[in-house]
Coordinates of C-alpha atoms in Angstrom, one line a residue:
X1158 CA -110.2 -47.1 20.5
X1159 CA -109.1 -44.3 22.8
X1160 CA -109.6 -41.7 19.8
X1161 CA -113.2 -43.1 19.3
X1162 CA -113.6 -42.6 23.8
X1163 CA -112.7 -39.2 22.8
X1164 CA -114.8 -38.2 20.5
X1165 CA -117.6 -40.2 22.2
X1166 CA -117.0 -38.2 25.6
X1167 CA -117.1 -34.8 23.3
X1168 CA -119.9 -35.5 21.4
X1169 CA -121.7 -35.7 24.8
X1170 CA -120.6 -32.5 26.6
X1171 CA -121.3 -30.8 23.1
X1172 CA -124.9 -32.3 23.9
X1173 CA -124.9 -31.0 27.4
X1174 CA -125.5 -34.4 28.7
X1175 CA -125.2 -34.4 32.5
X1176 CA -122.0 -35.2 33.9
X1177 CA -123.0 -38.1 35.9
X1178 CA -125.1 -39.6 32.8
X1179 CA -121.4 -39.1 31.2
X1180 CA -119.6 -40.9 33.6
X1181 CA -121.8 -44.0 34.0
X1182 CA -122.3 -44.4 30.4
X1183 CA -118.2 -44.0 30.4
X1184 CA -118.0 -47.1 32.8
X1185 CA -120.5 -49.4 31.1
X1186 CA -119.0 -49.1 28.0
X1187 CA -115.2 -49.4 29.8
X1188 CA -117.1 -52.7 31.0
X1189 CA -118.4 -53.7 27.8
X1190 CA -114.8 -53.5 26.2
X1191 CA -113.4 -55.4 28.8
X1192 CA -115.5 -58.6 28.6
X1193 CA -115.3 -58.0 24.3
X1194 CA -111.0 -58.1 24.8
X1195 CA -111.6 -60.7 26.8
X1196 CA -114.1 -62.7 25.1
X1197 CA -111.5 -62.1 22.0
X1198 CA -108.6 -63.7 24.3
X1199 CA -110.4 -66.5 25.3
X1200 CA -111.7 -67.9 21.6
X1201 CA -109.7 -65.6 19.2
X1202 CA -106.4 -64.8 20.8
X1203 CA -105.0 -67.0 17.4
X1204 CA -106.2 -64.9 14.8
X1205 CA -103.1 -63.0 13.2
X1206 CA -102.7 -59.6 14.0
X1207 CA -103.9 -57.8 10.8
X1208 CA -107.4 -59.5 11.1
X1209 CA -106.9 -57.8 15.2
X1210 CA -105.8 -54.3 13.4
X1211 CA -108.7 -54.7 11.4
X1212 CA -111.1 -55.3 13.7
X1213 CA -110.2 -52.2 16.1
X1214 CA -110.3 -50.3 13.0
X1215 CA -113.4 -51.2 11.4
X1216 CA -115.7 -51.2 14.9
X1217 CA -114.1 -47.8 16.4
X1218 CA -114.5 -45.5 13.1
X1219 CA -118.0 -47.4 12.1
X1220 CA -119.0 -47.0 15.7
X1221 CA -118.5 -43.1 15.7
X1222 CA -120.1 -42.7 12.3
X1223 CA -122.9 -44.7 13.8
X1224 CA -123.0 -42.2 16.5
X1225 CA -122.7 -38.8 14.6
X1226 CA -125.4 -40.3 11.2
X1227 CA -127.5 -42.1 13.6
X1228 CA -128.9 -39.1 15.6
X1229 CA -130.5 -37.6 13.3
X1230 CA -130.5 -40.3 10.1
X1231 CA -131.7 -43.7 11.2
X1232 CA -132.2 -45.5 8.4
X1233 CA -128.6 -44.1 7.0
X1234 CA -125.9 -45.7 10.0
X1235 CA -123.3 -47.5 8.6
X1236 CA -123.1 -50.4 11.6
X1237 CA -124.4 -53.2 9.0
X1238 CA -121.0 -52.6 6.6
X1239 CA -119.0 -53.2 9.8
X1240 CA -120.8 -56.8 10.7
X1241 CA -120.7 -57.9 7.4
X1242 CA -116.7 -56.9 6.8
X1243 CA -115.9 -58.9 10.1
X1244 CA -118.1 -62.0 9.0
X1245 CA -116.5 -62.0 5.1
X1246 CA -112.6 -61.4 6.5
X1247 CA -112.5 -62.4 10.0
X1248 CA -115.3 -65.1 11.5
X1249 CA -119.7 -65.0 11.3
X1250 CA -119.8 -65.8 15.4
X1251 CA -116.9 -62.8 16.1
X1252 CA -119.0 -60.2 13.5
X1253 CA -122.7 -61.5 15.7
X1254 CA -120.5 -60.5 18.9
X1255 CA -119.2 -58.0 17.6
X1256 CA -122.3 -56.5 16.2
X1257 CA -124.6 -56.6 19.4
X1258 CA -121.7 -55.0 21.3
X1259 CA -121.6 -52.1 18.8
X1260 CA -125.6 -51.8 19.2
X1261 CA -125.3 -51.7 22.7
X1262 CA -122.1 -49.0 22.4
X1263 CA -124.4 -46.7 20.3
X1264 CA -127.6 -46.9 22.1
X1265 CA -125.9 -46.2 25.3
X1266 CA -124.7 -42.6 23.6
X1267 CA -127.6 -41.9 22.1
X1268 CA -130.3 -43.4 24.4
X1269 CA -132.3 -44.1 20.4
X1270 CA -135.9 -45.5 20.7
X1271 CA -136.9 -49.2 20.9
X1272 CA -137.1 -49.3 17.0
X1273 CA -133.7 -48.8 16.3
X1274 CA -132.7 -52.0 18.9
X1275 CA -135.4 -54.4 17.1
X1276 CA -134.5 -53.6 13.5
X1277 CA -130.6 -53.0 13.7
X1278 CA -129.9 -55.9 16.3
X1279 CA -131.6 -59.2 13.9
X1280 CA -130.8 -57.3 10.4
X1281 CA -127.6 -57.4 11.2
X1282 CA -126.9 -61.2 12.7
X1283 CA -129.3 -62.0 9.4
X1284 CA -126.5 -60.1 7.0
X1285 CA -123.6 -61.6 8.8
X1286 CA -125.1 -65.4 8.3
X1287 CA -125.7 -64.8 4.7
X1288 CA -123.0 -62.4 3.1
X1289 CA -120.3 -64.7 2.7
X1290 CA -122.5 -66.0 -0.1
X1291 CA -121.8 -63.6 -1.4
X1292 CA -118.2 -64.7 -2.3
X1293 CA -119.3 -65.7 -5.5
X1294 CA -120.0 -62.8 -8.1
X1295 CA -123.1 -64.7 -9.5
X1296 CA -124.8 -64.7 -6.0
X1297 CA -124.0 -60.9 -5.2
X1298 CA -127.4 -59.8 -6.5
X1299 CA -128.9 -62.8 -4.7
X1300 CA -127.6 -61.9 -1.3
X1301 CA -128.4 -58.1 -1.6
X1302 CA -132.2 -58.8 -2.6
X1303 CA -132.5 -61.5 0.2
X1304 CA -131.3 -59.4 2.9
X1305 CA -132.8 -56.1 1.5
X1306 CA -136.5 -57.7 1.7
X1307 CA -135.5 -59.1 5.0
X1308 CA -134.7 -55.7 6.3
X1309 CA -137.9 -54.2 4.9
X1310 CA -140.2 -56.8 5.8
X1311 CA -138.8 -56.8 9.7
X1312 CA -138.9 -52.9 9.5
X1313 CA -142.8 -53.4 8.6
X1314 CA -143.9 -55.9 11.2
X1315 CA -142.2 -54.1 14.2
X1316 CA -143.6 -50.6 13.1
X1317 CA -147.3 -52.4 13.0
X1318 CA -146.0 -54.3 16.9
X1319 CA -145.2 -51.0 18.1
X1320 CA -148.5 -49.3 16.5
X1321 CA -146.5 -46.4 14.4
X1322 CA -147.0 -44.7 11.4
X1323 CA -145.6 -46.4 8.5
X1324 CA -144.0 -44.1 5.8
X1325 CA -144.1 -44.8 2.3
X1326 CA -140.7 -43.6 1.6
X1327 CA -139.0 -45.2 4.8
X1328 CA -139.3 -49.3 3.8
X1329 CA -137.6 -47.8 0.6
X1330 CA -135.1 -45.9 2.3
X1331 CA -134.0 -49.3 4.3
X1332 CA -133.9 -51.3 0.9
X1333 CA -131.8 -48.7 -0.5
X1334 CA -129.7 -48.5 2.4
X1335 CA -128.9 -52.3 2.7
X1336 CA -128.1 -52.5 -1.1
X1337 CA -125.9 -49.8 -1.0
X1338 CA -124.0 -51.3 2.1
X1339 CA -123.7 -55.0 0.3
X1340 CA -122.0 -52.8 -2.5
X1341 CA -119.6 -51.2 -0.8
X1342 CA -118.4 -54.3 1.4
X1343 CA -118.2 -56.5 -2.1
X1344 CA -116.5 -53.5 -4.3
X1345 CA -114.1 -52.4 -0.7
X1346 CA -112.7 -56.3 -0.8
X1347 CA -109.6 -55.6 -2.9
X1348 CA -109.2 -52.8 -0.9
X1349 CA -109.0 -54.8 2.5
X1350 CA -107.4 -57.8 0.5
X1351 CA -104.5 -55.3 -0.1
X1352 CA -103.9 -53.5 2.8
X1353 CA -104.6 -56.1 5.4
X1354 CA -103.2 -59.2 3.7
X1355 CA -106.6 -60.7 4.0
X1356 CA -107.2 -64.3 2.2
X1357 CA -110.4 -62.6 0.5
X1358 CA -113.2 -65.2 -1.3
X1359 CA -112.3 -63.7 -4.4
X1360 CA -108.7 -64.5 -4.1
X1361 CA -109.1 -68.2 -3.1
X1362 CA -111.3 -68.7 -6.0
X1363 CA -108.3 -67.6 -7.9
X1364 CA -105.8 -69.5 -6.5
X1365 CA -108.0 -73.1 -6.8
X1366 CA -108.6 -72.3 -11.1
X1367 CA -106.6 -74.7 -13.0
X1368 CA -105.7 -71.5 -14.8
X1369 CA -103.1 -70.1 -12.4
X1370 CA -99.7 -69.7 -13.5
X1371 CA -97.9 -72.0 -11.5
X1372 CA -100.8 -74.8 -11.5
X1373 CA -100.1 -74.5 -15.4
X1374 CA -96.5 -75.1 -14.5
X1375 CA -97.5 -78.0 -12.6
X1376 CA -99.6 -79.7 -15.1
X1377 CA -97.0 -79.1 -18.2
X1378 CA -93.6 -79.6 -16.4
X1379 CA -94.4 -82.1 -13.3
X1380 CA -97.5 -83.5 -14.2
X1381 CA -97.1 -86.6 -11.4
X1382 CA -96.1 -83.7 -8.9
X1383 CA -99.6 -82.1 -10.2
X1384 CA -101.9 -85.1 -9.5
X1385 CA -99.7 -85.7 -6.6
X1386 CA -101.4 -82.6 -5.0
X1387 CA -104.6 -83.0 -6.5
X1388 CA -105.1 -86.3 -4.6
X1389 CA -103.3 -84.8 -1.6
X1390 CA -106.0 -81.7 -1.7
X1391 CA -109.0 -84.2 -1.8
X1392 CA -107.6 -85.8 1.7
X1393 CA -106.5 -82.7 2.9
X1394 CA -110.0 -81.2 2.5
X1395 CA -112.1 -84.0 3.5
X1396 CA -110.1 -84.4 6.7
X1397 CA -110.2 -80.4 7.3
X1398 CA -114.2 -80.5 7.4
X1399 CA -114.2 -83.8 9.4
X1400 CA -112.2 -81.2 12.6
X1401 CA -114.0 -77.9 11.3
X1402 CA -111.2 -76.3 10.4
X1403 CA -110.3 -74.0 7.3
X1404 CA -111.8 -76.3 4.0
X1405 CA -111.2 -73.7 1.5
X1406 CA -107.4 -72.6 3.4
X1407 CA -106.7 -76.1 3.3
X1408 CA -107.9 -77.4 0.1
X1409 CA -105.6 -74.7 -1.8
X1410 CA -102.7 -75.3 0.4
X1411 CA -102.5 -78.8 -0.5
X1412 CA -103.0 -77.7 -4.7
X1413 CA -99.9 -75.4 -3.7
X1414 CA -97.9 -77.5 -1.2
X1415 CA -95.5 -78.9 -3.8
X1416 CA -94.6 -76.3 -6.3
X1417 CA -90.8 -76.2 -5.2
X1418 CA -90.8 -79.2 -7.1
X1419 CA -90.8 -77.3 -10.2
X1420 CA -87.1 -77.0 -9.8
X1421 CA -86.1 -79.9 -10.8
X1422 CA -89.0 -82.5 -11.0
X1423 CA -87.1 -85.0 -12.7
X1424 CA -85.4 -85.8 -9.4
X1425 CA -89.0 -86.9 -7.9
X1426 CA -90.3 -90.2 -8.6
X1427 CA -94.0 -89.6 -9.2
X1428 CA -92.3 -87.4 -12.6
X1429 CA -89.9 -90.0 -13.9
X1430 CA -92.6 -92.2 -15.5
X1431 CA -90.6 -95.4 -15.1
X1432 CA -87.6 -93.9 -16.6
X1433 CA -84.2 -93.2 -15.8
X1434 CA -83.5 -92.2 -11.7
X1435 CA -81.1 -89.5 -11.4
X1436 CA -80.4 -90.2 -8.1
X1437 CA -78.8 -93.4 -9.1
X1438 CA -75.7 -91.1 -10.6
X1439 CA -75.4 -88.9 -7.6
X1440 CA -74.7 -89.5 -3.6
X1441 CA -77.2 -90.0 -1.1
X1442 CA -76.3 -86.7 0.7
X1443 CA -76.8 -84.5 -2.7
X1444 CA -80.4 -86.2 -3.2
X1445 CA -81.3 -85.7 0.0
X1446 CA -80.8 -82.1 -0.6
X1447 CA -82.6 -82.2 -4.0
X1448 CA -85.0 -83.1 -2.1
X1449 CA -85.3 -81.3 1.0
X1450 CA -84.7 -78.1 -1.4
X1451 CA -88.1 -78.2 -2.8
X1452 CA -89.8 -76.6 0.4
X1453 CA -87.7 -73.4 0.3
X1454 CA -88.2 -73.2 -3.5
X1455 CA -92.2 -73.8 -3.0
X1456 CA -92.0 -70.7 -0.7
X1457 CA -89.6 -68.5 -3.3
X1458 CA -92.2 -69.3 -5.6
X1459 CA -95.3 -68.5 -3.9
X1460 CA -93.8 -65.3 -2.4
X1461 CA -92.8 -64.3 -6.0
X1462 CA -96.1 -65.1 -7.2
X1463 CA -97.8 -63.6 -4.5
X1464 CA -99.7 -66.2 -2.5
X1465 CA -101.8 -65.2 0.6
X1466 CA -99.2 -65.3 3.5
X1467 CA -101.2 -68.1 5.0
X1468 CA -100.4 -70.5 1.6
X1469 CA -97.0 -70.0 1.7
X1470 CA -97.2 -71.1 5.4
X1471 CA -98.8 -74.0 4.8
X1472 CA -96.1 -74.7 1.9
X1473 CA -92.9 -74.1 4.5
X1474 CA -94.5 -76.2 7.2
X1475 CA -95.5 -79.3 5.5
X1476 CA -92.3 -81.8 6.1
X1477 CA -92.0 -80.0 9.5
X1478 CA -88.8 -81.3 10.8
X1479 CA -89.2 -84.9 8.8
X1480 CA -86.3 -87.2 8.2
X1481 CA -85.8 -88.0 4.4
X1482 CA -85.1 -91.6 5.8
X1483 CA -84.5 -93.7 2.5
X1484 CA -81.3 -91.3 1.8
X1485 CA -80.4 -91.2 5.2
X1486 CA -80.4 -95.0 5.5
X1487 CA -78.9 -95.4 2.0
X1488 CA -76.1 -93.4 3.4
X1489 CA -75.2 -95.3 5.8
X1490 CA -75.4 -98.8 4.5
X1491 CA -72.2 -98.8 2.9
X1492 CA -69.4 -100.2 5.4
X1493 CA -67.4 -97.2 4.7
X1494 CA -66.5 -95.7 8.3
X1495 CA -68.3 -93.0 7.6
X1496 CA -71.5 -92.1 9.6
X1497 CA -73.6 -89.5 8.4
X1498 CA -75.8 -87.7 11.3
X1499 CA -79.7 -87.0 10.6
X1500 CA -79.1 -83.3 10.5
X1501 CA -78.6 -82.6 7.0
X1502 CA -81.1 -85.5 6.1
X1503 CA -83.8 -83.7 7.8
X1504 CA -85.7 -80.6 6.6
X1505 CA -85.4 -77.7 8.3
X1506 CA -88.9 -76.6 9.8
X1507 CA -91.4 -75.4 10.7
X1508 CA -93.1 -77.8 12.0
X1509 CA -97.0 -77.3 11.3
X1510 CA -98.1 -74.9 13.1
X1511 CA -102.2 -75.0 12.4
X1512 CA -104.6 -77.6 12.0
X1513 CA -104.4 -77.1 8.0
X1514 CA -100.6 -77.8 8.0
X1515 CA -100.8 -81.0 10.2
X1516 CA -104.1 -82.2 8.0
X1517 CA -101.4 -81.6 4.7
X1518 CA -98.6 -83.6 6.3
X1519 CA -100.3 -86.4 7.2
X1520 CA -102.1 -86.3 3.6
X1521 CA -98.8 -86.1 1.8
X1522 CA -97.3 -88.9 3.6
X1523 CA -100.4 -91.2 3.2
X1524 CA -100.7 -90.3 -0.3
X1525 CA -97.1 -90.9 -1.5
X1526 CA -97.4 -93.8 0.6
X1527 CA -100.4 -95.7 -0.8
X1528 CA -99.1 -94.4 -4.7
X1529 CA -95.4 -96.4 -3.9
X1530 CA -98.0 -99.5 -3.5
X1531 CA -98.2 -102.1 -6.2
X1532 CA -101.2 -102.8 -7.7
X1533 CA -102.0 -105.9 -5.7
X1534 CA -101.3 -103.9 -2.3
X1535 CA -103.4 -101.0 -3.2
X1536 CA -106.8 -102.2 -1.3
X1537 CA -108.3 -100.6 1.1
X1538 CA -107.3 -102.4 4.1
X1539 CA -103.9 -102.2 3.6
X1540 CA -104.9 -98.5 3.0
X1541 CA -106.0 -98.2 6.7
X1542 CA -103.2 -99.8 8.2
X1543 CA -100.8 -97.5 6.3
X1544 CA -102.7 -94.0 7.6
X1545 CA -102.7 -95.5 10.9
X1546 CA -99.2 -95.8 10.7
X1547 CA -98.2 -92.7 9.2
X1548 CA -101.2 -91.0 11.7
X1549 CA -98.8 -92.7 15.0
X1550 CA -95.2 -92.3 13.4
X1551 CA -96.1 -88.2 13.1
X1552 CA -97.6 -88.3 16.3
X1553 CA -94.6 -90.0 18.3
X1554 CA -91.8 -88.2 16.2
X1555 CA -93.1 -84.9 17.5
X1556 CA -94.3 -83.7 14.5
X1557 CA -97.6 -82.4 15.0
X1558 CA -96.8 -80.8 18.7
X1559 CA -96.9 -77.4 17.5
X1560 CA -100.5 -77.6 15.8
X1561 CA -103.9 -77.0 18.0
X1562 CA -104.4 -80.6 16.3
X1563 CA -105.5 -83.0 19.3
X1564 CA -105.1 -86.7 20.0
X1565 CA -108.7 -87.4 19.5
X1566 CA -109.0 -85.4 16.2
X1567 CA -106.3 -88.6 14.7
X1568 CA -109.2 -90.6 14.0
X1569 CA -111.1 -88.3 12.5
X1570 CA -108.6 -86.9 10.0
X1571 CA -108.1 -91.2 9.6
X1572 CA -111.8 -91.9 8.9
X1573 CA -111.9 -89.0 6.4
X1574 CA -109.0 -90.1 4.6
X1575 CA -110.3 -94.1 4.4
X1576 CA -113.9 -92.0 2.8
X1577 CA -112.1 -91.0 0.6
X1578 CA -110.1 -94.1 -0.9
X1579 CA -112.9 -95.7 -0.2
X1580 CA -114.6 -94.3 -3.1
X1581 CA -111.5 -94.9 -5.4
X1582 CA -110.5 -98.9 -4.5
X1583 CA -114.4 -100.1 -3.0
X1584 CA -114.8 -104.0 -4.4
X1585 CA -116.6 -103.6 -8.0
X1586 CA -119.2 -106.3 -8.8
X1587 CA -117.9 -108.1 -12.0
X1588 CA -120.0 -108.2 -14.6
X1589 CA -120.4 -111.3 -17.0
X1590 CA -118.2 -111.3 -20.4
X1591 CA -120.5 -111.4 -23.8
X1592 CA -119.4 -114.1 -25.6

């Protein structure tokens, strides 16, 4: 930021602009920044640092390309690849803020005409609402065409409000323009996706195929573990849209949360089928840690296979601090004098630390739960009274206090999850036998 001041402030002695002029324009924009920083701190002081880095990056050098191209190249400034960066890797209302700020930066160096205000201010909230659509290869051509023609068809009606001469070659130059720009933000993703550690659309459409390596895993070595989290990522995700948090984030952390598993998935009851328990041939201290095993595994695994940072998160955090309680008390039940202590039947942390990680706990639990069910108990209103439970036993044992997640957003994630059994154990009409 002070490099791009620098150059700013040169570019404008170099145009033998007054000093004054220079020193005003130096303090509004001083002002400008300080309300952005602190908009930032007030409703983004969460985002990770890299998406910060990114930001200061992607505005400053856009910003004083803007300022150099746009004097004498309109219809060439790269401002609408900076927007639509922030909206794809960052957030849609922080790339809008963003945007008018950087309008504002550039027109206060360049004092530009009316036109440029009316045409670059509404093009560019209009590509940041619609470019994350973008995430999808098939609507890439889509997007570029819609926001092209939107661009040229503004460009037209505010040369005809402001009663200039419209150029042939100028709605063709702002077509070309806006394609060109869609292009390189789509083709630069890898790019950012590598350098930043950015979660990119193209990556979490990756991770949620049923052909990724260690979903095959899943399927063909712990296939209970598998439907475990498919079940658990249909809760997750429902409850994750019912607080407006991360669907997609969410959704593929609970596909992903139970990987470690793949250690030894014999030693979890959703894989034994009925069979033989292993446990039964070993002490309750050495299952425990079987068990408690599987969430440092999970993360060996996903680091290895290189999830997004944010995944493997998700993965460490989602038995927080939890006590494996049937070993614990199966420990203790034998009149032996010995008395084992919770710590090395509890897991080791983090407890969740985001929405998404609390939303995955609390699925996990309800699911396993309602699965242990026999047949006859598996209704739906034994359902509720099991999530409310799990919901308050979380709640009280600490669990969730290092998430945003708030008392009143409970029910919610509650609701969501009774949606969705309610599709799966709703009373069926019975239909008459032929006889």
């Amino acid at each position: 930021v002070l490099t791009m001041l620098v150059i700013m402030n040169v570019f404008m002695v170099y145009n033998q602009i007054d000093i004054g002029s220079i020193i005003g324009r130096n303090l509004i924009i001083l002002c400008l920044l300080s309300i952005y920083g602190y908009y930032i701190f007030l409703f983004y002081k969460e985002i990770p640092f890299n998406q910060k880095l990114f930001l200061v990056l992607i505005t400053s050098s856009l910003w004083t390309a803007s300022i150099f191209i746009g004097e004498n190249a309109f219809f060439y400034m790269p401002i609408l690849v900076g927007v639509m960066l922030i909206s794809i890797n960052i957030d849609q209302q922080l790339a809008i803020i963003t945007h008018i700020l950087g309008i504002a930066f550039i027109g206060i160096i360049l004092t530009l005409p009316m036109i440029f205000y009316l045409f670059y201010l509404p093009v560019g909230v209009f590509s940041a609402l619609v470019i994350v659509e973008a995430k999808e290869r098939k609507k890439i051509i889509y997007v570029a065409g819609l926001t092209s023609m939107f661009g040229v068809l503004f460009y037209i009606l505010i040369v005809f409000m402001l009663g200039l001469e419209l150029s042939v070659i100028e709605p063709l130059l702002i077509f070309a323009n806006i394609v060109l720009t869609i292009i390189i933000v789509i083709g630069s993703m890898p790019l950012w996706e590598a350098i930043f550690q950015f979660v990119t659309p193209s990556k979490l459409l990756e991770l949620i195929s049923e052909d990724h390596t260690l979903l095959q895993r899943l399927m063909e070595e712990a296939p209970g573990t598998y439907h475990h989290s498919k079940m658990v990522s249909n809760l997750a995700q429902r409850a994750a849209k019912a607080v407006g948090c991360d669907v997609m984030m969410t959704r593929i952390g609970a596909l992903y949360h139970d990987v470690g598993k793949l250690k030894e998935p014999e030693y979890f009851i959703e894989n034994q089928n009925g069979g033989p328990n292993p446990h039964d041939q070993i002490a309750a201290e050495s299952s425990a840690q079987i068990i408690i095993e599987h969430v440092a595994f999970g993360v060996k695994l996903a680091k290895e296979h290189k999830l997004p940072k944010g995944i493997v998160e998700l993965i460490s955090e989602h038995h927080g601090t939890s006590l494996v309680g049937y070993f614990y008390h199966k420990a203790n039940q034998y009149d032996d004098g010995i008395v084992y202590g919770e710590a090395a039947f509890r897991y080791p942390g983090p407890k969740p630390s985001t929405k998404e990680a609390a939303i995955i706990m609390l699925a996990d639990c309800v699911e396993a739960y309602v699965r242990s069910l026999d047949e006859e108990d598996r209704h739906l209103e034994r359902i509720k009274e099991i999530i409310k439970e799990i919901s308050n036993q979380k709640f009280m044992e600490a669990q969730l206090d290092a998430s945003p997640l708030k008392m009143k957003e409970l029910p919610l994630i509650a609701e969501a999850f009774i949606q969705v059994y309610n599709g799966m154990y709703h009373e069926r009409v019975k239909y008459p036998t032929n006889r």
